[in-house]
């Protein structure tokens, strides 16, 4: 029995030493010491021996097992070291080779325009604010002097959210314009106000010149003695800063329920400098008459101030709200025949800006 065990030990230790990689070593370990191994088989025979022999052989078996374990551990270490050593040879990294710069990307052109707009108004003391894009009917329409069922609401092509109606604030909508943010700003009760609210707006329109999601920027200035002259001054300043030093704005009478008076704002055409014709005498093909339409503006209606808890006899307010995409495209002269390309995530288009 003793001889048998010692022979077995020599055989196993030899096999361990000959294992040429880690998986082979593991296989040797399993076949030589595992439950079905010769070694385990021999151990089962211990039961048939006398007590003295059993103790002696048992001790020997333990020593052999330890010896084998040590041999396996040592061989494993050798094999691991050999593996790492060869790795260093095969996978050399030359840290002095110049780096590969990962592609950097850039902001979407709408985001770039938003940054520019915020910069211009913040230099005039307007603070950018954020208001919900999922909004109640009351802020969107009712507080803006558009009672339920008023036909003017139709112009806003609103998405209604399938949610329970609020007892006082009515239905839930996706903001079709940023003027709801002005209603919320008034409600805060902190006067005077000089805010610029830029956010996503949603309307049920999709075609070459409309995306169902677009952005608006809305300016609101509430203070004592604010007049149309201030409105014109702010708009002219914006036009010069955003479009260029020789651009002017023009206010055209218009109608909104929430402003009185109301205007459409035009900007002088950059191609023909507001004249409507080129030096050659031919008609300007971009604007045809010297002006391009930007968006709406006006002085807040007294009912809107009242709904916001502001006394219209003491305070007045100028407001304007325009589409970011439209304003941006007019500035850059980007001509696309389908505005939806802005939000198609097509890098061939976006990478140009
Ligand atoms: N909210 C209006 C629109 O979406 C624009 C506007 C804003 C007009 C503020 C006047 C004052 O068309």
CSV table of C-alpha atoms and ligand atoms in Angstrom, one decimal:
chain,number,residue,atom,x,y,z
A,1,UNK,CA,0.0,0.0,0.0
A,2,UNK,CA,2.8,2.4,1.0
A,3,UNK,CA,4.7,1.5,-2.2
A,4,UNK,CA,1.6,2.0,-4.3
A,5,UNK,CA,1.0,5.4,-2.8
A,6,UNK,CA,4.6,6.6,-3.3
A,7,UNK,CA,4.6,5.4,-6.9
A,8,UNK,CA,1.3,7.2,-7.5
A,9,UNK,CA,2.8,10.3,-6.0
A,10,UNK,CA,5.9,10.2,-8.3
A,11,UNK,CA,3.5,9.7,-11.3
A,12,UNK,CA,1.4,12.7,-10.3
A,13,UNK,CA,4.3,15.0,-9.6
A,14,UNK,CA,5.8,14.2,-12.9
A,15,UNK,CA,2.5,14.9,-14.7
A,16,UNK,CA,2.2,18.2,-12.8
A,17,UNK,CA,5.7,19.2,-13.8
A,18,UNK,CA,5.0,18.3,-17.4
A,19,UNK,CA,1.7,20.3,-17.6
A,20,UNK,CA,2.5,22.8,-20.3
A,21,UNK,CA,-0.3,25.3,-19.7
A,22,UNK,CA,-2.8,26.3,-17.0
A,23,UNK,CA,-5.7,24.3,-18.4
A,24,UNK,CA,-3.6,21.1,-18.7
A,25,UNK,CA,-2.5,21.6,-15.1
A,26,UNK,CA,-6.1,21.9,-14.0
A,27,UNK,CA,-6.9,18.6,-15.8
A,28,UNK,CA,-4.0,16.9,-14.1
A,29,UNK,CA,-5.3,18.1,-10.7
A,30,UNK,CA,-8.8,16.7,-11.4
A,31,UNK,CA,-7.7,13.3,-12.7
A,32,UNK,CA,-5.1,12.7,-10.0
A,33,UNK,CA,-6.8,14.0,-6.8
A,34,UNK,CA,-10.5,14.2,-7.8
A,35,UNK,CA,-13.2,11.9,-6.5
A,36,UNK,CA,-12.7,9.3,-9.1
A,37,UNK,CA,-8.9,9.4,-9.1
A,38,UNK,CA,-6.6,6.5,-8.3
A,39,UNK,CA,-5.6,8.4,-5.2
A,40,UNK,CA,-9.2,8.6,-3.9
A,41,UNK,CA,-9.6,4.9,-4.8
A,42,UNK,CA,-6.6,4.0,-2.7
A,43,UNK,CA,-7.9,6.0,0.2
A,44,UNK,CA,-11.1,3.9,0.2
A,45,UNK,CA,-8.9,0.8,0.8
A,46,UNK,CA,-7.7,2.3,4.1
A,47,UNK,CA,-10.8,1.0,5.8
A,48,UNK,CA,-9.6,-2.6,5.4
A,49,UNK,CA,-6.3,-2.1,7.2
A,50,UNK,CA,-5.4,-2.7,10.9
A,51,UNK,CA,-5.6,0.4,13.1
A,52,UNK,CA,-1.9,0.9,13.3
A,53,UNK,CA,-1.4,0.6,9.5
A,54,UNK,CA,-4.3,2.8,8.9
A,55,UNK,CA,-2.8,5.6,11.0
A,56,UNK,CA,0.6,5.3,9.3
A,57,UNK,CA,-0.7,5.1,5.8
A,58,UNK,CA,-3.2,7.9,6.5
A,59,UNK,CA,-0.4,10.2,7.7
A,60,UNK,CA,1.6,9.3,4.6
A,61,UNK,CA,-1.4,9.9,2.4
A,62,UNK,CA,-1.8,13.4,3.9
A,63,UNK,CA,1.8,14.2,3.4
A,64,UNK,CA,1.6,13.1,-0.2
A,65,UNK,CA,-1.5,15.2,-0.8
A,66,UNK,CA,0.3,18.2,0.6
A,67,UNK,CA,3.3,17.6,-1.5
A,68,UNK,CA,1.2,17.3,-4.6
A,69,UNK,CA,-0.7,20.5,-3.7
A,70,UNK,CA,2.5,22.4,-3.3
A,71,UNK,CA,3.8,21.1,-6.6
A,72,UNK,CA,0.6,22.1,-8.3
A,73,UNK,CA,0.7,25.6,-6.8
A,74,UNK,CA,4.3,26.1,-7.8
A,75,UNK,CA,3.7,24.9,-11.3
A,76,UNK,CA,0.7,27.2,-11.6
A,77,UNK,CA,2.8,30.1,-10.6
A,78,UNK,CA,5.5,29.2,-13.1
A,79,UNK,CA,2.9,28.9,-15.9
A,80,UNK,CA,1.3,32.2,-15.0
A,81,UNK,CA,4.6,34.0,-15.0
A,82,UNK,CA,5.5,32.4,-18.3
A,83,UNK,CA,2.2,33.6,-19.7
A,84,UNK,CA,2.7,37.2,-18.6
A,85,UNK,CA,6.2,37.2,-19.8
A,86,UNK,CA,5.2,36.1,-23.3
A,87,UNK,CA,2.3,38.7,-23.1
A,88,UNK,CA,4.8,41.4,-22.6
A,89,UNK,CA,6.6,40.3,-25.7
A,90,UNK,CA,3.6,39.9,-27.9
A,91,UNK,CA,1.5,42.9,-26.8
A,92,UNK,CA,4.0,45.6,-26.5
A,93,UNK,CA,2.6,49.1,-26.3
A,94,UNK,CA,4.8,51.9,-27.4
A,95,UNK,CA,3.7,54.7,-25.1
A,96,UNK,CA,5.6,57.2,-27.1
A,97,UNK,CA,3.5,56.8,-30.2
A,98,UNK,CA,1.4,59.9,-30.8
A,99,UNK,CA,-2.2,59.4,-29.5
A,100,UNK,CA,-5.3,58.8,-31.6
A,101,UNK,CA,-7.7,61.6,-30.9
A,102,UNK,CA,-11.3,60.3,-30.6
A,103,UNK,CA,-13.9,62.0,-32.7
A,104,UNK,CA,-15.2,65.0,-30.7
A,105,UNK,CA,-18.7,65.8,-32.0
A,106,UNK,CA,-20.3,69.2,-31.5
A,107,UNK,CA,-23.6,70.7,-30.2
A,108,UNK,CA,-26.7,70.5,-32.4
A,109,UNK,CA,-27.2,73.7,-34.4
A,110,UNK,CA,-30.4,74.4,-32.5
A,111,UNK,CA,-28.5,74.2,-29.2
A,112,UNK,CA,-25.9,76.5,-30.6
A,113,UNK,CA,-28.6,79.0,-31.5
A,114,UNK,CA,-30.1,78.7,-28.1
A,115,UNK,CA,-26.8,79.5,-26.5
A,116,UNK,CA,-26.4,82.6,-28.7
A,117,UNK,CA,-29.9,83.8,-27.9
A,118,UNK,CA,-29.4,83.3,-24.2
A,119,UNK,CA,-26.1,85.2,-24.3
A,120,UNK,CA,-27.7,88.2,-26.1
A,121,UNK,CA,-30.6,88.5,-23.7
A,122,UNK,CA,-28.5,87.8,-20.6
A,123,UNK,CA,-26.4,90.8,-21.5
A,124,UNK,CA,-29.6,92.9,-21.4
A,125,UNK,CA,-30.3,91.5,-17.9
A,126,UNK,CA,-32.8,88.8,-18.8
A,127,UNK,CA,-32.5,85.6,-16.8
A,128,UNK,CA,-33.2,82.3,-18.4
A,129,UNK,CA,-36.0,80.4,-16.7
A,130,UNK,CA,-37.5,76.9,-17.3
A,131,UNK,CA,-41.1,76.0,-17.1
A,132,UNK,CA,-43.0,72.7,-17.6
A,133,UNK,CA,-43.4,71.4,-21.1
A,134,UNK,CA,-46.4,69.3,-20.0
A,135,UNK,CA,-48.7,72.1,-18.9
A,136,UNK,CA,-52.3,72.8,-17.8
A,137,UNK,CA,-54.8,74.4,-20.0
A,138,UNK,CA,-55.1,77.4,-17.6
A,139,UNK,CA,-51.5,78.6,-18.1
A,140,UNK,CA,-51.6,77.8,-21.8
A,141,UNK,CA,-54.9,79.4,-22.8
A,142,UNK,CA,-57.3,80.5,-20.1
A,143,UNK,CA,-54.9,82.8,-18.1
A,144,UNK,CA,-53.8,84.2,-21.5
A,145,UNK,CA,-57.3,85.6,-22.2
A,146,UNK,CA,-58.5,82.6,-24.2
A,147,UNK,CA,-61.5,81.2,-22.4
A,148,UNK,CA,-62.6,77.6,-23.1
A,149,UNK,CA,-64.0,77.2,-26.6
A,150,UNK,CA,-62.5,80.5,-27.8
A,151,UNK,CA,-61.8,80.0,-31.5
A,152,UNK,CA,-58.4,81.7,-31.2
A,153,UNK,CA,-57.2,78.5,-29.5
A,154,UNK,CA,-57.4,76.7,-32.8
A,155,UNK,CA,-54.3,78.5,-34.0
A,156,UNK,CA,-52.2,76.5,-31.5
A,157,UNK,CA,-52.9,73.0,-32.9
A,158,UNK,CA,-52.5,71.6,-29.4
A,159,UNK,CA,-51.7,68.0,-28.3
A,160,UNK,CA,-53.8,67.1,-25.4
A,161,UNK,CA,-52.5,64.6,-22.9
A,162,UNK,CA,-54.7,61.7,-22.0
A,163,UNK,CA,-54.8,62.4,-18.3
A,164,UNK,CA,-57.5,63.4,-15.7
A,165,UNK,CA,-58.6,67.0,-15.9
A,166,UNK,CA,-57.6,69.3,-13.1
A,167,UNK,CA,-60.5,70.8,-11.2
A,168,UNK,CA,-59.2,74.4,-11.6
A,169,UNK,CA,-56.5,74.2,-14.2
A,170,UNK,CA,-58.3,72.1,-16.8
A,171,UNK,CA,-56.8,69.7,-19.3
A,172,UNK,CA,-53.2,68.7,-19.6
A,173,UNK,CA,-51.4,69.7,-22.8
A,174,UNK,CA,-48.0,69.7,-24.4
A,175,UNK,CA,-47.0,73.4,-24.4
A,176,UNK,CA,-47.9,74.7,-27.9
A,177,UNK,CA,-46.1,78.0,-27.1
A,178,UNK,CA,-43.7,79.4,-24.5
A,179,UNK,CA,-46.2,82.1,-23.4
A,180,UNK,CA,-47.5,79.6,-20.8
A,181,UNK,CA,-44.1,80.2,-19.1
A,182,UNK,CA,-44.9,83.9,-18.9
A,183,UNK,CA,-48.2,83.2,-17.2
A,184,UNK,CA,-46.3,81.0,-14.7
A,185,UNK,CA,-43.7,83.7,-14.2
A,186,UNK,CA,-46.3,86.3,-13.3
A,187,UNK,CA,-47.8,83.9,-10.8
A,188,UNK,CA,-44.5,83.7,-8.9
A,189,UNK,CA,-45.3,87.2,-7.6
A,190,UNK,CA,-41.8,88.5,-7.8
A,191,UNK,CA,-41.6,91.8,-9.7
A,192,UNK,CA,-40.1,93.3,-11.7
A,193,UNK,CA,-39.5,90.4,-14.2
A,194,UNK,CA,-36.9,90.1,-17.0
A,195,UNK,CA,-37.0,86.6,-18.2
A,196,UNK,CA,-36.1,84.6,-21.3
A,197,UNK,CA,-37.8,81.3,-21.5
A,198,UNK,CA,-36.6,78.8,-24.1
A,199,UNK,CA,-38.1,75.5,-24.4
A,200,UNK,CA,-39.6,72.8,-26.6
A,201,UNK,CA,-43.0,73.5,-28.0
A,202,UNK,CA,-45.4,71.0,-29.7
A,203,UNK,CA,-48.0,71.4,-32.4
A,204,UNK,CA,-50.0,69.0,-34.5
A,205,UNK,CA,-48.2,70.0,-37.7
A,206,UNK,CA,-45.8,68.0,-39.7
A,207,UNK,CA,-44.7,68.9,-43.3
A,208,UNK,CA,-41.7,70.4,-45.0
A,209,UNK,CA,-41.8,73.6,-43.0
A,210,UNK,CA,-43.1,72.2,-39.6
A,211,UNK,CA,-41.9,69.6,-37.1
A,212,UNK,CA,-44.3,68.6,-34.4
A,213,UNK,CA,-41.6,69.5,-31.9
A,214,UNK,CA,-39.8,72.8,-32.2
A,215,UNK,CA,-38.4,75.4,-29.9
A,216,UNK,CA,-39.6,78.9,-29.0
A,217,UNK,CA,-37.9,81.6,-27.1
A,218,UNK,CA,-40.0,84.0,-25.1
A,219,UNK,CA,-39.0,87.3,-23.6
A,220,UNK,CA,-41.0,89.0,-20.9
A,221,UNK,CA,-40.3,92.3,-19.2
A,222,UNK,CA,-42.7,93.5,-16.5
A,223,UNK,CA,-42.0,96.7,-14.7
A,224,UNK,CA,-43.5,100.2,-14.1
A,225,UNK,CA,-43.7,102.3,-17.2
A,226,UNK,CA,-42.7,99.7,-19.8
A,227,UNK,CA,-43.9,100.8,-23.3
A,228,UNK,CA,-43.8,99.8,-26.9
A,229,UNK,CA,-40.7,101.9,-27.3
A,230,UNK,CA,-38.9,99.5,-24.9
A,231,UNK,CA,-40.2,96.6,-26.9
A,232,UNK,CA,-38.9,98.1,-30.2
A,233,UNK,CA,-35.5,98.8,-28.5
A,234,UNK,CA,-35.1,95.2,-27.2
A,235,UNK,CA,-36.1,93.8,-30.6
A,236,UNK,CA,-33.7,96.1,-32.5
A,237,UNK,CA,-30.9,95.2,-30.1
A,238,UNK,CA,-31.5,91.5,-30.6
A,239,UNK,CA,-31.7,91.9,-34.4
A,240,UNK,CA,-28.3,93.7,-34.5
A,241,UNK,CA,-26.6,91.2,-32.1
A,242,UNK,CA,-28.0,88.1,-33.7
A,243,UNK,CA,-28.3,89.0,-37.4
A,244,UNK,CA,-25.7,91.7,-37.8
A,245,UNK,CA,-25.1,95.4,-37.1
A,246,UNK,CA,-27.1,96.8,-40.1
A,247,UNK,CA,-30.3,94.8,-39.5
A,248,UNK,CA,-33.5,96.5,-38.3
A,249,UNK,CA,-36.9,95.4,-37.1
A,250,UNK,CA,-40.4,96.5,-38.1
A,251,UNK,CA,-43.6,96.1,-36.1
A,252,UNK,CA,-46.7,95.2,-38.0
A,253,UNK,CA,-50.1,95.4,-36.3
A,254,UNK,CA,-51.5,92.0,-35.6
A,255,UNK,CA,-53.8,90.3,-33.2
A,256,UNK,CA,-53.1,88.0,-30.2
A,257,UNK,CA,-55.6,87.5,-27.4
A,258,UNK,CA,-52.9,88.0,-24.8
A,259,UNK,CA,-51.3,91.2,-26.0
A,260,UNK,CA,-52.7,94.6,-26.7
A,261,UNK,CA,-51.4,96.1,-28.9
A,262,UNK,CA,-50.0,93.0,-30.8
A,263,UNK,CA,-47.5,92.9,-33.5
A,264,UNK,CA,-45.8,90.7,-36.0
A,265,UNK,CA,-42.1,91.4,-36.0
A,266,UNK,CA,-40.2,91.6,-39.3
A,267,UNK,CA,-36.5,91.9,-39.8
A,268,UNK,CA,-34.9,93.8,-42.7
A,269,UNK,CA,-33.7,91.4,-45.4
A,270,UNK,CA,-29.9,90.7,-45.3
A,271,UNK,CA,-29.7,90.2,-49.0
A,272,UNK,CA,-31.3,93.5,-50.2
A,273,UNK,CA,-30.9,95.5,-47.0
A,274,UNK,CA,-34.6,96.1,-46.7
A,275,UNK,CA,-35.1,97.6,-50.1
A,276,UNK,CA,-36.7,94.7,-51.8
A,277,UNK,CA,-34.5,94.9,-54.9
A,278,UNK,CA,-30.9,94.3,-55.7
A,279,UNK,CA,-28.3,96.7,-57.1
A,280,UNK,CA,-29.0,95.4,-60.6
A,281,UNK,CA,-32.6,96.6,-60.1
A,282,UNK,CA,-34.1,93.1,-60.0
A,283,UNK,CA,-36.5,92.1,-57.3
A,284,UNK,CA,-34.9,90.4,-54.2
A,285,UNK,CA,-35.8,86.7,-54.5
A,286,UNK,CA,-35.5,85.9,-50.8
A,287,UNK,CA,-37.9,88.5,-49.3
A,288,UNK,CA,-39.5,90.1,-52.4
A,289,UNK,CA,-40.3,93.3,-50.4
A,290,UNK,CA,-37.4,94.0,-48.1
A,291,UNK,CA,-38.6,92.3,-44.9
A,292,UNK,CA,-38.7,88.8,-43.4
A,293,UNK,CA,-41.2,87.7,-40.8
A,294,UNK,CA,-39.8,86.7,-37.4
A,295,UNK,CA,-42.7,86.1,-35.0
A,296,UNK,CA,-45.1,87.6,-32.5
A,297,UNK,CA,-44.8,90.3,-29.9
A,298,UNK,CA,-46.8,92.9,-28.0
A,299,UNK,CA,-47.7,94.5,-24.6
A,300,UNK,CA,-49.3,92.0,-22.3
A,301,UNK,CA,-53.1,92.4,-22.1
A,302,UNK,CA,-54.4,93.8,-18.8
A,303,UNK,CA,-56.5,90.6,-18.3
A,304,UNK,CA,-53.3,88.5,-18.5
A,305,UNK,CA,-51.6,90.7,-15.9
A,306,UNK,CA,-54.7,90.4,-13.7
A,307,UNK,CA,-54.8,86.6,-14.0
A,308,UNK,CA,-51.2,86.5,-12.9
A,309,UNK,CA,-51.9,88.7,-9.9
A,310,UNK,CA,-50.2,91.8,-11.3
A,311,UNK,CA,-52.0,95.2,-11.1
A,312,UNK,CA,-52.3,96.5,-14.7
A,313,UNK,CA,-52.7,100.0,-13.4
A,314,UNK,CA,-49.3,99.9,-11.9
A,315,UNK,CA,-47.3,97.6,-14.1
A,316,UNK,CA,-47.0,97.0,-17.8
A,317,UNK,CA,-45.2,94.3,-19.7
A,318,UNK,CA,-43.6,93.7,-23.1
A,319,UNK,CA,-43.5,90.2,-24.5
A,320,UNK,CA,-42.3,88.4,-27.6
A,321,UNK,CA,-42.2,84.8,-28.7
A,322,UNK,CA,-40.4,83.4,-31.7
A,323,UNK,CA,-39.4,80.1,-33.1
A,324,UNK,CA,-35.7,79.2,-32.5
A,325,UNK,CA,-35.4,77.1,-35.7
A,326,UNK,CA,-36.9,79.7,-37.9
A,327,UNK,CA,-34.8,82.5,-36.5
A,328,UNK,CA,-31.7,80.5,-36.7
A,329,UNK,CA,-32.2,79.5,-40.3
A,330,UNK,CA,-32.9,83.1,-41.3
A,331,UNK,CA,-29.7,84.1,-39.7
A,332,UNK,CA,-27.4,81.5,-41.1
A,333,UNK,CA,-29.0,81.5,-44.5
A,334,UNK,CA,-29.2,77.7,-44.3
A,335,UNK,CA,-31.6,76.7,-47.0
A,336,UNK,CA,-33.2,73.3,-46.6
A,337,UNK,CA,-36.2,72.3,-48.6
A,338,UNK,CA,-37.4,70.1,-45.7
A,339,UNK,CA,-37.0,71.5,-42.1
A,340,UNK,CA,-37.5,68.0,-40.6
A,341,UNK,CA,-33.9,67.2,-41.5
A,342,UNK,CA,-32.9,69.1,-38.4
A,343,UNK,CA,-34.3,66.3,-36.2
A,344,UNK,CA,-33.5,63.3,-38.3
A,345,UNK,CA,-30.1,62.7,-36.7
A,346,UNK,CA,-28.5,62.4,-40.1
A,347,UNK,CA,-24.8,63.1,-39.6
A,348,UNK,CA,-24.3,63.9,-43.2
A,349,UNK,CA,-26.5,67.0,-42.6
A,350,UNK,CA,-25.5,67.8,-38.9
A,351,UNK,CA,-21.8,67.5,-39.4
A,352,UNK,CA,-21.8,70.5,-41.6
A,353,UNK,CA,-22.4,72.9,-38.8
B,1,LIG,N1,-47.1,82.8,-28.2
B,1,LIG,C1,-47.2,83.4,-29.5
B,1,LIG,C2,-47.2,82.3,-30.6
B,1,LIG,O1,-46.8,81.2,-30.3
B,1,LIG,C3,-46.1,84.4,-29.8
B,1,LIG,C4,-46.2,85.6,-28.9
B,1,LIG,C5,-45.5,85.6,-27.7
B,1,LIG,C6,-46.9,86.7,-29.3
B,1,LIG,C7,-45.6,86.8,-26.9
B,1,LIG,C8,-47.0,87.9,-28.5
B,1,LIG,C9,-46.3,87.9,-27.3
B,1,LIG,O2,-47.4,82.6,-31.8
